[in-house]
């Protein structure tokens, strides 16, 4: 099986994934080439599609070279150039035109024989950062335990993480959130249901701050500790800056007359019923269908504000870059006066397939 080194991607200043920290460990991924070759042989495949998330697209040609050497000259490998931000973001055009379609970097969000999911488990050791995190977690004798969550890249170490906490006296609470999640204890950038456990504190083991910030927003009663095993840094999720940003966007949109309602056409991101409900209750709302929602694409629409029913990360990651306020559905209800300001909450995904 082939493995490649990969470093952190660079994000914009306003991006919640920008940790401001430097990479301290080389990261290697297992591309599971043997499993892909087995599928090619079983299906007598002639065309194989390969889809990588944004930060790993540059590794695509090397992986294609390795597969080409193993598969032979009769198999054509095609790299998806479409943006990819998660397991919900499949290149359906390429998928329909290939015999085998491989999606790298995420775990399955829906069971299907059409897609091979390669989660790209990380080689980074997690116990050193968990050892350091013990100093930030509440004492096991003074709490009801700890919730444990991580991302797909570190799920291969989940049992090891859980055992470590138990050895240090913690009762570990874990669950599989809902059908959008593959593993027990897994969180996505849009779904934190696995953190809905009877514990006052949650340890998130993984890189970046978006996942734990979203978790802290959805579970404001919990103390959320971030253990980043790649950068070897322990921090506590602080939602104050994020909340101020969202409150400011809602206030700016309160005087809006014309609303653009974004419906995302990506296979796992479309919330049609939610978009329809907004349209039915607002004569000055206009449906805008888009595959890729970017500030440039919306600049040509003469709207006072937008409400995004697609991926929540579009609003939270890129919200400050849009020329007009970009709100979540819940924030929209506050802006038009249907809900009070104190009901502002984090937007998450449940279902949509």
Short mmCIF file of C-alpha atoms in Angstrom, two decimals:
data_model
loop_
_atom_site.label_atom_id
_atom_site.label_comp_id
_atom_site.label_asym_id
_atom_site.label_seq_id
_atom_site.Cartn_x
_atom_site.Cartn_y
_atom_site.Cartn_z
CA UNK A 1 0.00 0.00 0.00
CA UNK A 2 1.29 3.43 -0.97
CA UNK A 3 1.75 6.23 1.53
CA UNK A 4 2.47 9.90 0.88
CA UNK A 5 3.49 12.82 3.09
CA UNK A 6 1.06 15.72 3.25
CA UNK A 7 1.25 19.10 4.95
CA UNK A 8 -1.47 21.44 6.12
CA UNK A 9 -3.28 23.59 3.56
CA UNK A 10 -3.21 27.38 3.84
CA UNK A 11 -6.53 29.07 4.50
CA UNK A 12 -7.74 32.65 4.44
CA UNK A 13 -7.55 34.94 7.46
CA UNK A 14 -11.24 34.64 8.26
CA UNK A 15 -11.33 30.86 7.93
CA UNK A 16 -12.12 29.04 11.16
CA UNK A 17 -9.84 26.22 10.04
CA UNK A 18 -6.84 28.58 10.21
CA UNK A 19 -5.22 27.57 13.49
CA UNK A 20 -2.26 29.94 13.16
CA UNK A 21 0.03 27.05 14.08
CA UNK A 22 2.84 25.41 12.15
CA UNK A 23 2.90 21.73 11.22
CA UNK A 24 5.10 19.81 13.67
CA UNK A 25 4.67 16.26 12.39
CA UNK A 26 4.90 14.80 8.90
CA UNK A 27 1.55 13.33 7.97
CA UNK A 28 1.29 10.16 5.92
CA UNK A 29 -1.79 8.67 4.34
CA UNK A 30 -2.70 5.11 3.42
CA UNK A 31 -4.28 5.19 -0.03
CA UNK A 32 -5.36 1.50 0.14
CA UNK A 33 -4.18 0.80 -3.40
CA UNK A 34 -4.63 -2.96 -3.01
CA UNK A 35 -8.33 -2.55 -2.25
CA UNK A 36 -8.80 -0.32 -5.26
CA UNK A 37 -6.99 -2.76 -7.57
CA UNK A 38 -9.12 -5.63 -6.24
CA UNK A 39 -12.28 -3.68 -7.13
CA UNK A 40 -10.94 -2.90 -10.61
CA UNK A 41 -10.25 -6.58 -11.24
CA UNK A 42 -13.59 -7.76 -9.79
CA UNK A 43 -15.54 -5.38 -12.01
CA UNK A 44 -13.32 -5.70 -15.10
CA UNK A 45 -13.14 -1.92 -14.94
CA UNK A 46 -11.81 0.06 -17.88
CA UNK A 47 -12.49 3.56 -16.50
CA UNK A 48 -11.66 4.59 -12.93
CA UNK A 49 -12.52 7.96 -11.38
CA UNK A 50 -10.42 9.39 -8.55
CA UNK A 51 -11.73 12.23 -6.38
CA UNK A 52 -9.58 14.01 -3.78
CA UNK A 53 -10.42 16.78 -1.30
CA UNK A 54 -8.91 20.19 -2.02
CA UNK A 55 -5.82 19.80 0.16
CA UNK A 56 -4.87 16.49 -1.44
CA UNK A 57 -5.57 17.15 -5.12
CA UNK A 58 -1.86 17.67 -5.82
CA UNK A 59 -1.23 14.08 -4.71
CA UNK A 60 -3.67 12.78 -7.33
CA UNK A 61 -1.20 12.29 -10.19
CA UNK A 62 1.18 10.29 -7.98
CA UNK A 63 -1.63 8.03 -6.79
CA UNK A 64 -2.82 7.60 -10.39
CA UNK A 65 0.74 6.64 -11.41
CA UNK A 66 0.90 3.99 -8.67
CA UNK A 67 -2.47 2.57 -9.68
CA UNK A 68 -1.61 2.66 -13.38
CA UNK A 69 1.49 0.59 -12.71
CA UNK A 70 -0.54 -2.00 -10.78
CA UNK A 71 -3.58 -2.09 -13.06
CA UNK A 72 -1.97 -2.15 -16.49
CA UNK A 73 -2.45 -0.16 -19.69
CA UNK A 74 -6.05 -1.23 -20.32
CA UNK A 75 -7.40 0.88 -17.45
CA UNK A 76 -7.89 4.65 -17.80
CA UNK A 77 -7.68 6.76 -14.64
CA UNK A 78 -9.47 10.11 -14.49
CA UNK A 79 -8.91 12.75 -11.82
CA UNK A 80 -11.87 14.85 -10.73
CA UNK A 81 -11.18 18.57 -10.99
CA UNK A 82 -14.43 19.52 -9.27
CA UNK A 83 -14.19 21.12 -5.82
CA UNK A 84 -14.57 18.57 -3.03
CA UNK A 85 -15.27 19.50 0.58
CA UNK A 86 -16.61 16.29 2.06
CA UNK A 87 -18.25 12.91 1.60
CA UNK A 88 -21.42 14.85 0.73
CA UNK A 89 -19.65 16.37 -2.27
CA UNK A 90 -19.32 13.57 -4.84
CA UNK A 91 -18.49 14.28 -8.48
CA UNK A 92 -21.65 12.62 -9.80
CA UNK A 93 -20.84 13.49 -13.44
CA UNK A 94 -17.57 11.54 -13.29
CA UNK A 95 -19.08 8.81 -11.12
CA UNK A 96 -21.72 8.01 -13.76
CA UNK A 97 -19.06 7.69 -16.45
CA UNK A 98 -16.67 5.33 -14.68
CA UNK A 99 -16.74 1.65 -13.76
CA UNK A 100 -15.04 2.30 -10.41
CA UNK A 101 -15.23 5.59 -8.53
CA UNK A 102 -12.89 6.24 -5.58
CA UNK A 103 -13.49 9.03 -3.08
CA UNK A 104 -10.45 9.83 -0.91
CA UNK A 105 -10.28 11.58 2.44
CA UNK A 106 -13.70 10.88 3.94
CA UNK A 107 -15.66 7.98 5.39
CA UNK A 108 -18.93 6.81 3.79
CA UNK A 109 -21.96 9.01 4.40
CA UNK A 110 -24.26 6.64 2.58
CA UNK A 111 -23.90 2.94 1.82
CA UNK A 112 -23.44 2.39 -1.90
CA UNK A 113 -21.68 -0.09 -4.16
CA UNK A 114 -20.91 2.65 -6.66
CA UNK A 115 -18.28 4.39 -4.53
CA UNK A 116 -15.12 3.15 -2.84
CA UNK A 117 -14.39 5.38 0.15
CA UNK A 118 -10.76 5.61 1.24
CA UNK A 119 -10.73 7.61 4.51
CA UNK A 120 -6.94 8.18 4.48
CA UNK A 121 -6.17 7.20 8.05
CA UNK A 122 -3.34 9.24 9.54
CA UNK A 123 -0.10 7.80 10.92
CA UNK A 124 0.27 10.54 13.55
CA UNK A 125 0.50 9.31 17.16
CA UNK A 126 -2.34 10.62 19.33
CA UNK A 127 -1.33 9.62 22.86
CA UNK A 128 1.29 12.38 23.39
CA UNK A 129 -1.26 15.13 22.82
CA UNK A 130 -3.83 13.30 24.94
CA UNK A 131 -1.30 13.16 27.76
CA UNK A 132 -0.96 16.92 27.52
CA UNK A 133 -4.74 17.36 27.31
CA UNK A 134 -5.15 15.76 30.75
CA UNK A 135 -3.91 19.04 32.27
CA UNK A 136 -6.81 20.93 30.64
CA UNK A 137 -9.56 18.37 31.22
CA UNK A 138 -11.43 18.44 34.50
CA UNK A 139 -10.30 15.90 37.09
CA UNK A 140 -12.04 12.52 36.64
CA UNK A 141 -13.10 12.52 40.28
CA UNK A 142 -14.90 15.84 39.86
CA UNK A 143 -16.83 15.13 36.67
CA UNK A 144 -19.25 12.59 35.25
CA UNK A 145 -16.74 11.60 32.62
CA UNK A 146 -15.66 12.81 29.22
CA UNK A 147 -17.06 12.61 25.72
CA UNK A 148 -14.53 11.55 23.08
CA UNK A 149 -14.79 12.61 19.44
CA UNK A 150 -12.48 12.76 16.43
CA UNK A 151 -12.46 12.97 12.64
CA UNK A 152 -12.34 10.21 10.04
CA UNK A 153 -8.53 10.51 9.71
CA UNK A 154 -7.99 9.45 13.32
CA UNK A 155 -10.77 6.87 13.71
CA UNK A 156 -8.15 4.12 13.38
CA UNK A 157 -6.87 5.23 16.83
CA UNK A 158 -10.24 5.68 18.52
CA UNK A 159 -10.10 2.53 20.66
CA UNK A 160 -6.56 3.47 21.68
CA UNK A 161 -7.75 6.96 22.70
CA UNK A 162 -10.66 5.59 24.69
CA UNK A 163 -8.49 3.08 26.52
CA UNK A 164 -5.99 5.82 27.40
CA UNK A 165 -8.66 7.97 29.04
CA UNK A 166 -10.07 5.00 30.94
CA UNK A 167 -6.59 4.14 32.23
CA UNK A 168 -6.43 7.67 33.64
CA UNK A 169 -9.68 7.29 35.54
CA UNK A 170 -12.20 8.76 33.10
CA UNK A 171 -15.52 7.24 32.22
CA UNK A 172 -15.61 7.63 28.44
CA UNK A 173 -18.95 8.47 26.85
CA UNK A 174 -19.26 7.81 23.12
CA UNK A 175 -21.95 7.17 20.57
CA UNK A 176 -22.54 7.13 16.86
CA UNK A 177 -24.50 10.27 16.11
CA UNK A 178 -26.87 9.57 13.20
CA UNK A 179 -26.95 8.03 9.73
CA UNK A 180 -24.75 10.79 8.33
CA UNK A 181 -21.89 9.52 10.50
CA UNK A 182 -20.06 6.26 9.84
CA UNK A 183 -18.31 5.63 13.15
CA UNK A 184 -18.92 5.88 16.85
CA UNK A 185 -17.33 9.07 18.14
CA UNK A 186 -16.97 10.62 14.69
CA UNK A 187 -17.80 14.27 14.01
CA UNK A 188 -18.11 16.14 10.73
CA UNK A 189 -17.80 19.83 10.03
CA UNK A 190 -21.61 19.90 9.80
CA UNK A 191 -22.68 17.22 12.30
CA UNK A 192 -21.76 16.86 15.98
CA UNK A 193 -24.44 14.40 17.07
CA UNK A 194 -21.76 12.05 18.43
CA UNK A 195 -21.03 14.62 21.14
CA UNK A 196 -24.58 14.40 22.47
CA UNK A 197 -23.46 12.38 25.50
CA UNK A 198 -24.08 12.68 29.28
CA UNK A 199 -20.77 14.38 30.04
CA UNK A 200 -19.92 17.97 30.94
CA UNK A 201 -16.72 17.95 28.92
CA UNK A 202 -15.69 16.69 25.50
CA UNK A 203 -12.22 15.97 24.16
CA UNK A 204 -11.83 16.53 20.43
CA UNK A 205 -8.73 14.88 18.98
CA UNK A 206 -7.91 16.26 15.56
CA UNK A 207 -6.58 19.17 13.54
CA UNK A 208 -8.14 22.55 12.95
CA UNK A 209 -10.65 24.50 15.01
CA UNK A 210 -13.82 24.39 12.91
CA UNK A 211 -15.04 21.02 14.16
CA UNK A 212 -14.60 21.76 17.88
CA UNK A 213 -15.97 25.30 17.47
CA UNK A 214 -19.11 23.92 15.88
CA UNK A 215 -19.31 21.32 18.61
CA UNK A 216 -19.00 24.00 21.30
CA UNK A 217 -21.70 26.05 19.56
CA UNK A 218 -24.15 23.16 19.37
CA UNK A 219 -23.35 22.04 22.95
CA UNK A 220 -22.72 25.33 24.80
CA UNK A 221 -23.09 23.59 28.16
CA UNK A 222 -19.99 21.46 27.53
CA UNK A 223 -16.30 22.25 28.14
CA UNK A 224 -14.67 21.41 24.78
CA UNK A 225 -10.94 20.67 24.81
CA UNK A 226 -9.02 20.49 21.51
CA UNK A 227 -6.07 18.09 21.30
CA UNK A 228 -4.31 18.65 17.95
CA UNK A 229 -1.93 15.70 17.41
CA UNK A 230 -0.44 17.17 14.22
CA UNK A 231 0.53 20.56 15.64
CA UNK A 232 0.97 19.15 19.17
CA UNK A 233 -1.16 21.92 20.73
CA UNK A 234 -3.93 21.78 23.33
CA UNK A 235 -6.50 24.59 23.41
CA UNK A 236 -10.06 25.19 24.62
CA UNK A 237 -12.81 25.97 22.11
CA UNK A 238 -13.73 29.64 22.44
CA UNK A 239 -16.88 30.64 20.55
CA UNK A 240 -16.93 34.34 21.55
CA UNK A 241 -15.28 35.68 18.38
CA UNK A 242 -17.39 33.45 16.19
CA UNK A 243 -20.60 34.48 17.95
CA UNK A 244 -19.82 38.17 17.52
CA UNK A 245 -19.32 37.61 13.80
CA UNK A 246 -22.65 35.82 13.45
CA UNK A 247 -24.57 38.40 15.51
CA UNK A 248 -23.12 41.15 13.31
CA UNK A 249 -24.29 39.38 10.14
CA UNK A 250 -27.80 38.92 11.52
CA UNK A 251 -28.03 42.59 12.49
CA UNK A 252 -26.91 43.70 9.02
CA UNK A 253 -29.62 41.55 7.44
CA UNK A 254 -32.51 42.80 9.58
CA UNK A 255 -33.33 45.59 7.11
CA UNK A 256 -33.11 43.34 4.04
CA UNK A 257 -36.03 43.40 1.60
CA UNK A 258 -34.90 41.06 -1.19
CA UNK A 259 -33.54 37.69 -0.12
CA UNK A 260 -31.60 35.19 -2.19
CA UNK A 261 -32.31 31.63 -1.01
CA UNK A 262 -29.38 29.39 -1.90
CA UNK A 263 -30.19 25.78 -2.74
CA UNK A 264 -27.04 23.72 -3.24
CA UNK A 265 -27.30 21.01 -5.91
CA UNK A 266 -24.47 18.88 -4.49
CA UNK A 267 -25.82 15.39 -3.85
CA UNK A 268 -25.46 15.45 -0.07
CA UNK A 269 -26.06 19.12 0.67
CA UNK A 270 -29.48 20.02 -0.70
CA UNK A 271 -32.13 20.93 1.88
CA UNK A 272 -35.05 21.42 -0.50
CA UNK A 273 -37.83 21.40 2.10
CA UNK A 274 -36.06 24.08 4.10
CA UNK A 275 -35.57 26.28 1.04
CA UNK A 276 -39.21 25.81 0.00
CA UNK A 277 -40.48 26.76 3.43
CA UNK A 278 -38.59 30.08 3.32
CA UNK A 279 -39.95 30.83 -0.17
CA UNK A 280 -43.54 30.05 0.82
CA UNK A 281 -43.41 32.52 3.71
CA UNK A 282 -41.59 35.37 1.98
CA UNK A 283 -42.80 36.94 -1.28
CA UNK A 284 -39.50 38.80 -1.59
CA UNK A 285 -37.37 35.64 -1.48
CA UNK A 286 -35.88 34.20 -4.69
CA UNK A 287 -34.51 30.70 -5.12
CA UNK A 288 -30.95 30.49 -6.50
CA UNK A 289 -29.64 27.03 -7.35
CA UNK A 290 -25.89 26.55 -7.35
CA UNK A 291 -23.35 23.76 -7.27
CA UNK A 292 -20.45 25.88 -6.02
CA UNK A 293 -21.45 28.79 -3.77
CA UNK A 294 -18.79 31.51 -3.90
CA UNK A 295 -18.73 35.28 -3.25
CA UNK A 296 -17.94 36.01 -6.92
CA UNK A 297 -20.90 34.04 -8.23
CA UNK A 298 -23.35 35.86 -5.96
CA UNK A 299 -22.01 39.33 -6.65
CA UNK A 300 -24.13 39.64 -9.81
CA UNK A 301 -27.40 39.07 -7.93
CA UNK A 302 -29.16 42.22 -6.75
CA UNK A 303 -30.11 40.98 -3.29
CA UNK A 304 -29.99 42.63 0.12
CA UNK A 305 -29.05 39.40 1.89
CA UNK A 306 -28.76 35.66 1.33
CA UNK A 307 -29.82 32.59 3.30
CA UNK A 308 -27.83 29.44 2.66
CA UNK A 309 -29.62 26.08 2.90
CA UNK A 310 -26.54 24.24 1.65
CA UNK A 311 -23.42 23.32 3.62
CA UNK A 312 -23.20 25.31 6.90
CA UNK A 313 -19.47 25.82 6.33
CA UNK A 314 -20.22 28.10 3.37
CA UNK A 315 -21.76 30.54 5.83
CA UNK A 316 -19.32 30.14 8.70
CA UNK A 317 -16.05 29.78 6.78
CA UNK A 318 -16.66 32.25 3.97
CA UNK A 319 -19.42 34.44 5.39
CA UNK A 320 -17.25 37.57 5.85
CA UNK A 321 -16.17 37.40 2.19
CA UNK A 322 -19.68 37.78 0.71
CA UNK A 323 -20.68 41.30 -0.36
CA UNK A 324 -24.04 41.01 1.42
CA UNK A 325 -24.97 39.21 4.65
CA UNK A 326 -24.99 35.42 4.29
CA UNK A 327 -27.11 33.72 6.95
CA UNK A 328 -27.98 30.20 8.00
CA UNK A 329 -31.69 29.22 7.98
CA UNK A 330 -31.87 29.67 11.75
CA UNK A 331 -30.25 33.10 11.54
CA UNK A 332 -32.68 34.07 8.79
CA UNK A 333 -35.62 33.36 11.11
CA UNK A 334 -34.10 35.78 13.62
CA UNK A 335 -33.39 38.46 11.00
CA UNK A 336 -37.01 38.50 9.74
CA UNK A 337 -38.41 38.58 13.27
CA UNK A 338 -39.73 35.03 13.57
CA UNK A 339 -37.39 34.16 16.46
CA UNK A 340 -35.63 36.15 19.19
CA UNK A 341 -31.91 36.94 18.92
CA UNK A 342 -31.04 34.76 21.91
CA UNK A 343 -32.04 31.66 19.91
CA UNK A 344 -29.05 32.01 17.57
CA UNK A 345 -27.46 28.57 17.21
CA UNK A 346 -25.01 26.69 15.02
CA UNK A 347 -26.36 25.25 11.76
CA UNK A 348 -25.87 21.51 11.37
CA UNK A 349 -26.82 18.81 8.88
CA UNK A 350 -28.95 15.77 9.61
CA UNK A 351 -29.82 13.69 6.57
CA UNK A 352 -30.42 15.38 3.16
CA UNK A 353 -29.71 12.28 1.06
#
